[in-house]
Coordinates of C-alpha atoms (C1' of nucleotides) in Angstrom, one line a residue:
Chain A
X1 CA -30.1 -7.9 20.0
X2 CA -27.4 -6.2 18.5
X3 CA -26.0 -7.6 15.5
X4 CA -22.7 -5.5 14.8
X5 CA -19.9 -7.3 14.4
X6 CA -19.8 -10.7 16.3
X7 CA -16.3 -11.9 16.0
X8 CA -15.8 -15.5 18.2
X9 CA -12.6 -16.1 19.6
X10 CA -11.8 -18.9 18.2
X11 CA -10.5 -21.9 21.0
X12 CA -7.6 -23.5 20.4
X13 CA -9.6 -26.8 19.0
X14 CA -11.7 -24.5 16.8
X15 CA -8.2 -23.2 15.4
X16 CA -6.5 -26.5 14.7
X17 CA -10.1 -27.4 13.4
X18 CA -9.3 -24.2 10.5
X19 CA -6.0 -25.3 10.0
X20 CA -6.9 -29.4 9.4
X21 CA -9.9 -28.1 7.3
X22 CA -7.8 -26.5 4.9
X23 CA -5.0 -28.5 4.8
X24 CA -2.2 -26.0 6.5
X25 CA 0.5 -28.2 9.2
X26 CA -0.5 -26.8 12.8
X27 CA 2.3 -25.1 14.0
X28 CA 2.6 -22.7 17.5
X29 CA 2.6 -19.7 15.4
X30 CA -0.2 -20.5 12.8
X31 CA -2.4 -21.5 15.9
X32 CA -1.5 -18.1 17.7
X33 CA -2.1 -16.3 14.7
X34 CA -5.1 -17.3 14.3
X35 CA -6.4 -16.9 17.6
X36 CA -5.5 -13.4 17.7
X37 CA -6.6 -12.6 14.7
X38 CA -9.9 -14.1 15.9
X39 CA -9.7 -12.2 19.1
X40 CA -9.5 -9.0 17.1
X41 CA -12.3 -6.5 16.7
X42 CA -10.9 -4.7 13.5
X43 CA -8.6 -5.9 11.1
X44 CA -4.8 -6.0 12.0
X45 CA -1.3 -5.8 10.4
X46 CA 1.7 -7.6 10.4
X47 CA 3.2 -5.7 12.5
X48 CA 0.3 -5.6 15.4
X49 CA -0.1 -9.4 14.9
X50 CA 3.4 -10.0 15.4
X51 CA 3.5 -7.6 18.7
X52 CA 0.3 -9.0 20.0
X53 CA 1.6 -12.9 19.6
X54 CA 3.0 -14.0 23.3
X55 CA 5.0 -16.0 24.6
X56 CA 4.6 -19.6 23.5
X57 CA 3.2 -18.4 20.3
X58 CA 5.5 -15.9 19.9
X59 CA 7.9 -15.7 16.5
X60 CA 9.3 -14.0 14.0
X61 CA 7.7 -11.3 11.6
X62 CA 9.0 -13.3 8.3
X63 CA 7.0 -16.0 10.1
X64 CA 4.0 -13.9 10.4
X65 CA 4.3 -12.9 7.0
X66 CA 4.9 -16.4 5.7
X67 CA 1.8 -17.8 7.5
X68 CA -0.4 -14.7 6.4
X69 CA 0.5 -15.5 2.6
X70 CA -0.6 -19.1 3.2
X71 CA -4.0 -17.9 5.4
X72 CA -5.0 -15.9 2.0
X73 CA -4.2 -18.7 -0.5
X74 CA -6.7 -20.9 1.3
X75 CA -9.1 -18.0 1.6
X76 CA -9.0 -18.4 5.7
X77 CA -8.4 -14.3 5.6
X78 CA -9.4 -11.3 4.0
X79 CA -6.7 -8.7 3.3
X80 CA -7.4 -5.0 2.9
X81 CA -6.1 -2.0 2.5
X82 CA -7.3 1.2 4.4
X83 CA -5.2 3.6 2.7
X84 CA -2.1 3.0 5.4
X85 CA 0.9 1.8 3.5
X86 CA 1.0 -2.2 4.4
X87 CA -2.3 -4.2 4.5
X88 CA -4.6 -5.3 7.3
X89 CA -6.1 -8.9 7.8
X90 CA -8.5 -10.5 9.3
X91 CA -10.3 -13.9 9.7
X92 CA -13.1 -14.8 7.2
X93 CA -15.8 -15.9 9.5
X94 CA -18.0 -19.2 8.3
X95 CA -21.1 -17.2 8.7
X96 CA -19.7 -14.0 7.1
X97 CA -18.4 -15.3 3.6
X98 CA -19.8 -12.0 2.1
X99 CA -17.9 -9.1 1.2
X100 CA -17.8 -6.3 3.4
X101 CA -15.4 -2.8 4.2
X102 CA -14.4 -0.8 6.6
X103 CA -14.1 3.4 7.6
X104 CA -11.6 4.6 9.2
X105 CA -10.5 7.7 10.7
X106 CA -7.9 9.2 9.5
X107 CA -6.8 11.0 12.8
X108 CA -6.9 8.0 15.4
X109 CA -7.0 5.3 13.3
X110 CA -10.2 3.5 14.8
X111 CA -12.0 0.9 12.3
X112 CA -15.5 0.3 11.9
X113 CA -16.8 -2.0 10.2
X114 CA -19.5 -1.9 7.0
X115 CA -22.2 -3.6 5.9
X116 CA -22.3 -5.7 3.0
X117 CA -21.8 -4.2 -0.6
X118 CA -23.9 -4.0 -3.7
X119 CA -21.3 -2.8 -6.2
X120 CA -23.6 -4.0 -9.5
X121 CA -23.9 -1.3 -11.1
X122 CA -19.5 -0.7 -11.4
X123 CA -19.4 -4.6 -11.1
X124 CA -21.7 -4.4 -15.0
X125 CA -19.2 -1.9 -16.3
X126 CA -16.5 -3.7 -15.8
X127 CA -17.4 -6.9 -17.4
X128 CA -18.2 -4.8 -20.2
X129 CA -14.7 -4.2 -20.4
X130 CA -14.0 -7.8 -20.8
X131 CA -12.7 -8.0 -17.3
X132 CA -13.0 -11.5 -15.2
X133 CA -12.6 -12.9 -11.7
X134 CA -12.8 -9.5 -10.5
X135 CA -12.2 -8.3 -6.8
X136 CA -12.6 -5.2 -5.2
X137 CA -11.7 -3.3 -2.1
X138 CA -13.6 -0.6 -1.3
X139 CA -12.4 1.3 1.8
X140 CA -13.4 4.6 3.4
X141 CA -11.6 7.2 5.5
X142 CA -13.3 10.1 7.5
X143 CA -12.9 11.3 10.9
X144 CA -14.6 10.0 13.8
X145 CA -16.9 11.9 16.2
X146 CA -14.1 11.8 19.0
X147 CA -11.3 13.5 17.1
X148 CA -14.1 16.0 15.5
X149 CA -14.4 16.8 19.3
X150 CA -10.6 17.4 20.0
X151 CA -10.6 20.4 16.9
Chain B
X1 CA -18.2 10.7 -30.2
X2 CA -16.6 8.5 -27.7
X3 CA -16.5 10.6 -24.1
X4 CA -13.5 7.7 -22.5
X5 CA -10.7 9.6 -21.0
X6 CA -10.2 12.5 -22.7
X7 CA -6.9 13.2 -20.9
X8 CA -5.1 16.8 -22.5
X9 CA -1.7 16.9 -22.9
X10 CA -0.6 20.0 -20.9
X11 CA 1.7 22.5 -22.6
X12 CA 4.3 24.0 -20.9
X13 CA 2.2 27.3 -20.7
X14 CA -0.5 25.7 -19.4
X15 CA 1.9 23.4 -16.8
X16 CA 2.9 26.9 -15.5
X17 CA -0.5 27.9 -14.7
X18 CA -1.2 25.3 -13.1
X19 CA 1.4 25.8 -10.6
X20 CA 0.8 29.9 -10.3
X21 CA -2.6 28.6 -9.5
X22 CA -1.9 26.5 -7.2
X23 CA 0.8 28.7 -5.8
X24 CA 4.1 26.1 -6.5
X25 CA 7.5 27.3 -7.8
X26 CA 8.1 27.0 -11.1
X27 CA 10.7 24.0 -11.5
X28 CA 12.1 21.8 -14.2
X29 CA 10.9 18.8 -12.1
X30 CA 7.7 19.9 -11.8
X31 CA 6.9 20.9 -14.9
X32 CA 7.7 17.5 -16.5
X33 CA 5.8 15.7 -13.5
X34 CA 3.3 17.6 -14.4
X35 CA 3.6 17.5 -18.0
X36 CA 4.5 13.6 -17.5
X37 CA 1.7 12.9 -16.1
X38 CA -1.0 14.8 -18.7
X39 CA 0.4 12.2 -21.3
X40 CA -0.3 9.4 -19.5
X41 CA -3.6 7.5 -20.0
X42 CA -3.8 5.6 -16.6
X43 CA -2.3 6.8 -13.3
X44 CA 1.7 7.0 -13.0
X45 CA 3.9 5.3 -10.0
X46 CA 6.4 7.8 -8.7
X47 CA 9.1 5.4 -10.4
X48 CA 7.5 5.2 -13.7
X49 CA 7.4 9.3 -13.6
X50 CA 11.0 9.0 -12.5
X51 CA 11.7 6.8 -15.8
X52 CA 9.6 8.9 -17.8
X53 CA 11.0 12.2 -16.9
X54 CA 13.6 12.7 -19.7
X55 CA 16.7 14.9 -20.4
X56 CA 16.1 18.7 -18.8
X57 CA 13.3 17.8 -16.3
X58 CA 15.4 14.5 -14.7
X59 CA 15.6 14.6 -11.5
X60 CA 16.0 12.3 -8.4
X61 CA 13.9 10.1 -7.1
X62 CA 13.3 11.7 -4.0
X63 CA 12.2 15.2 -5.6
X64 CA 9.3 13.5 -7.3
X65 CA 8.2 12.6 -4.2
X66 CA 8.7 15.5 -2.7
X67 CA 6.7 17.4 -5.7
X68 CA 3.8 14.6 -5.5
X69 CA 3.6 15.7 -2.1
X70 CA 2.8 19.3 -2.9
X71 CA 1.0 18.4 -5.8
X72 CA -1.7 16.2 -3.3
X73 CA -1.9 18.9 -1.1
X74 CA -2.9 21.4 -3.5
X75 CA -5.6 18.7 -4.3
X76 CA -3.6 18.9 -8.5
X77 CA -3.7 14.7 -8.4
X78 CA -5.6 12.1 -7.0
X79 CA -3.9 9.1 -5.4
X80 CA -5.1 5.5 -5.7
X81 CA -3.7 2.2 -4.7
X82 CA -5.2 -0.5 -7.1
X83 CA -3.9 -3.3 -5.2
X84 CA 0.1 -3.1 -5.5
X85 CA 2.5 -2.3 -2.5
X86 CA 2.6 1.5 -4.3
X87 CA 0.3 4.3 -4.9
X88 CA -0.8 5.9 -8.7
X89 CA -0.8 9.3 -9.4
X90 CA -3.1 11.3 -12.2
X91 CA -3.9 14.4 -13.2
X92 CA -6.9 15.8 -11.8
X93 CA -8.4 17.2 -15.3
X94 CA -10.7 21.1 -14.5
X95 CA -13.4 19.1 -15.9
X96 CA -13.2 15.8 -13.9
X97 CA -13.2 17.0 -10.5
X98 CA -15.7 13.7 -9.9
X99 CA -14.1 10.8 -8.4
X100 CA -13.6 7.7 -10.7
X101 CA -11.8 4.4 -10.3
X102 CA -10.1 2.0 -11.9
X103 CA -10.1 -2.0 -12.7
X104 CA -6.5 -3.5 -13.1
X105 CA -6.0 -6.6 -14.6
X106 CA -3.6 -8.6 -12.0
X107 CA -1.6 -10.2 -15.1
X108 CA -0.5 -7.7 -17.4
X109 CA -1.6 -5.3 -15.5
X110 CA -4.0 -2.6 -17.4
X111 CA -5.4 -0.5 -16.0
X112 CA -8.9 0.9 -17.2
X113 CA -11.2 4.0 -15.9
X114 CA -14.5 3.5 -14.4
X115 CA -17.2 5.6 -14.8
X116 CA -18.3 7.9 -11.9
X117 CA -19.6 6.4 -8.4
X118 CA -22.4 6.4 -6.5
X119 CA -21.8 5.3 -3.1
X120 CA -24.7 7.1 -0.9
X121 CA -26.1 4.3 0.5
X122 CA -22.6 3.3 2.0
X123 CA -21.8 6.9 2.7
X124 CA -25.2 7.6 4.7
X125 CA -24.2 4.3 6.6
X126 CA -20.5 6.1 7.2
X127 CA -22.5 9.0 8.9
X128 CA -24.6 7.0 10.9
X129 CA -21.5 5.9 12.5
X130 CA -21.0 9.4 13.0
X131 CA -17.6 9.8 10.7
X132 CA -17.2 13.3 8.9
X133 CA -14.9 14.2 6.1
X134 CA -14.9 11.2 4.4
X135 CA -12.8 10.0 1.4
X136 CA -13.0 6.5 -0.3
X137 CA -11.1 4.5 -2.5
X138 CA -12.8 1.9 -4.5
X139 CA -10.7 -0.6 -6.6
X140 CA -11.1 -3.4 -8.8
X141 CA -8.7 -5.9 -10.4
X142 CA -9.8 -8.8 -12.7
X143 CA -7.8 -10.6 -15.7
X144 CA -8.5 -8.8 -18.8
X145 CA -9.7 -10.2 -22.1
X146 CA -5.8 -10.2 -23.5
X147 CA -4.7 -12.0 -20.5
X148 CA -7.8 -14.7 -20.3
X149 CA -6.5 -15.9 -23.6
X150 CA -3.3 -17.0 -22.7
X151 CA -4.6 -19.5 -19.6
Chain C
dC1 C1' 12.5 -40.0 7.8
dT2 C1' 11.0 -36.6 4.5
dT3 C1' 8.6 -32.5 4.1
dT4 C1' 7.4 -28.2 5.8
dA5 C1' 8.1 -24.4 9.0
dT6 C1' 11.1 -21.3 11.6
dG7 C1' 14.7 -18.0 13.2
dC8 C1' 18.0 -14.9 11.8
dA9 C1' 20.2 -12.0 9.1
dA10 C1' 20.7 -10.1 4.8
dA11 C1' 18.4 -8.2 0.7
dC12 C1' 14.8 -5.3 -1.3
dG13 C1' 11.7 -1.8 -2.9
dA14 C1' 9.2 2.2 -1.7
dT15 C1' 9.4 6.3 0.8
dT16 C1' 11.6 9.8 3.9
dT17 C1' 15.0 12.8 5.6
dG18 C1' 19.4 15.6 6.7
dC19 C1' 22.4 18.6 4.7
dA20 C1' 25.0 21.3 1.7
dA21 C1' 24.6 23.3 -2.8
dT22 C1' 21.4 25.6 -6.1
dC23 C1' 17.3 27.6 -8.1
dC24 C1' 13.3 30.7 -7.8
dT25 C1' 11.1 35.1 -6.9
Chain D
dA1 C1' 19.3 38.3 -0.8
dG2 C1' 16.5 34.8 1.4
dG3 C1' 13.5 31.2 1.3
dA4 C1' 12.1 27.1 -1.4
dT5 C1' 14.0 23.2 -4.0
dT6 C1' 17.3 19.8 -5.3
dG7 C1' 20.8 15.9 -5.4
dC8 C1' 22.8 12.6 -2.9
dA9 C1' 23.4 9.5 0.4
dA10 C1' 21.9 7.5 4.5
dA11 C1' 18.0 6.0 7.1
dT12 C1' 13.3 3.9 7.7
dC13 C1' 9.7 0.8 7.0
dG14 C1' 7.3 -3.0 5.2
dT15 C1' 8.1 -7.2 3.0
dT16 C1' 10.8 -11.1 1.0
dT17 C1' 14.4 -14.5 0.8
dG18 C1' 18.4 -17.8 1.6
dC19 C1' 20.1 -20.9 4.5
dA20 C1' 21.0 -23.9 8.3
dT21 C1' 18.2 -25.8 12.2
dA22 C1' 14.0 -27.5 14.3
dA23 C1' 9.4 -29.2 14.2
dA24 C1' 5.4 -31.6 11.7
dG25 C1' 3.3 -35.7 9.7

DNA sequence: CTTTATGCAAACGATTTGCAATCCT
DNA sequence: AGGATTGCAAATCGTTTGCATAAAG
């Protein structure tokens, strides 16, 4: 039984069902945003959201953007940042509310994702300097077996 | 004797080694980017070392880039991105070659050192997934003691 | 009907690049 | 001299914003 990581497509009642729970007005693009974002097995960007949205739920980048800031403020995604210069999102899962990071490779760009965290030690450190309602991103770059292949 | 970051000023003799080390012309630019960036006690943005860079080492924007560049390849700085749309440049000390991090405080933001990291149990997971060559970037942001006050 | 969301285009900030002039070795 | 480096301006790229129109509740 593998375990890894079990994203669910979310249906289209399960996405207006995200939307009414937090409160957000369920609009064509919020709804196709979410689905794809559901539908995705790494974390995506703007930019591949707003490429992967068709047709019907097709619109504009500022309105990816807009809807993205509005996901995070209700904690519906989780942004990060794998050393690329814009950030990647992806849906916070009701099972998955921990933490967790990803590597990727820095040749072809594949994403894999990591198991949960246990920063204790640094999180210790850092309330010692008077630090609060910390957050951390934790990210990792390598390169993957394939493109160790192709060298 | 308190051990925090014992950042050195570099001298302009010692700038100049640096680069003969490293195998980098000899420029005005670089020399104050370099120089610039020994005074500072928490990593630089390119536009702050722009600002900073006074009188006889100004120089455009676009040249401290271009010197960051070299300086990253030559493995001089270390780059981080503590959570702003920008990267952070310091001084990679002889004596630190260990990574560290940093907490930023995402009011005023401070930015503070961490201690060194010990990461094996997510690295051994990394090569599991049978990644190679790996870098990380860990990074945390909080509100800071000075900032919790004024809430 | 009143509020919120959207498209479009313009504005922005960070970073990159082409090119001719200039500095370094 | 000859290659590397710079300034400057234009070009990109990601992201944000203003505004008039359209959709949501």
């Amino acid at each position: 039984m593998t375990k890894h990581s079990c994203h669910h497509s979310l249906s289209e009642a399960q996405a207006r069902e995200v939307l009414n729970r937090s409160g957000l007005s369920r609009t064509k693009a919020k709804m196709g945003i979410l689905i794809t974002l559901s539908e995705a097995s790494s974390p995506l960007s703007v930019a591949e959201i707003h490429k992967l949205l068709g047709g019907d739920a097709s619109c504009d980048v500022s309105t990816v953007f807009r809807s993205i800031t509005q996901f995070k403020e209700k904690g519906i995604i989780r942004e990060s940042n794998l050393g690329e210069d814009f950030f990647r999102y992806e849906l916070i899962g009701q099972e998955d509310h921990h933490h967790h990071h990803h590597v990727r490779c820095r040749d072809c760009g594949v994403i894999k994702p990591l198991p949960e965290c246990d920063l204790s030690a640094f999180e210790k450190a850092i309330l010692n300097l008077g630090f609060e309602k910390m957050e951390h991103h934790l990210e990792f770059t390598g390169i993957c077996v394939k493109c160790l292949k192709d060298r």
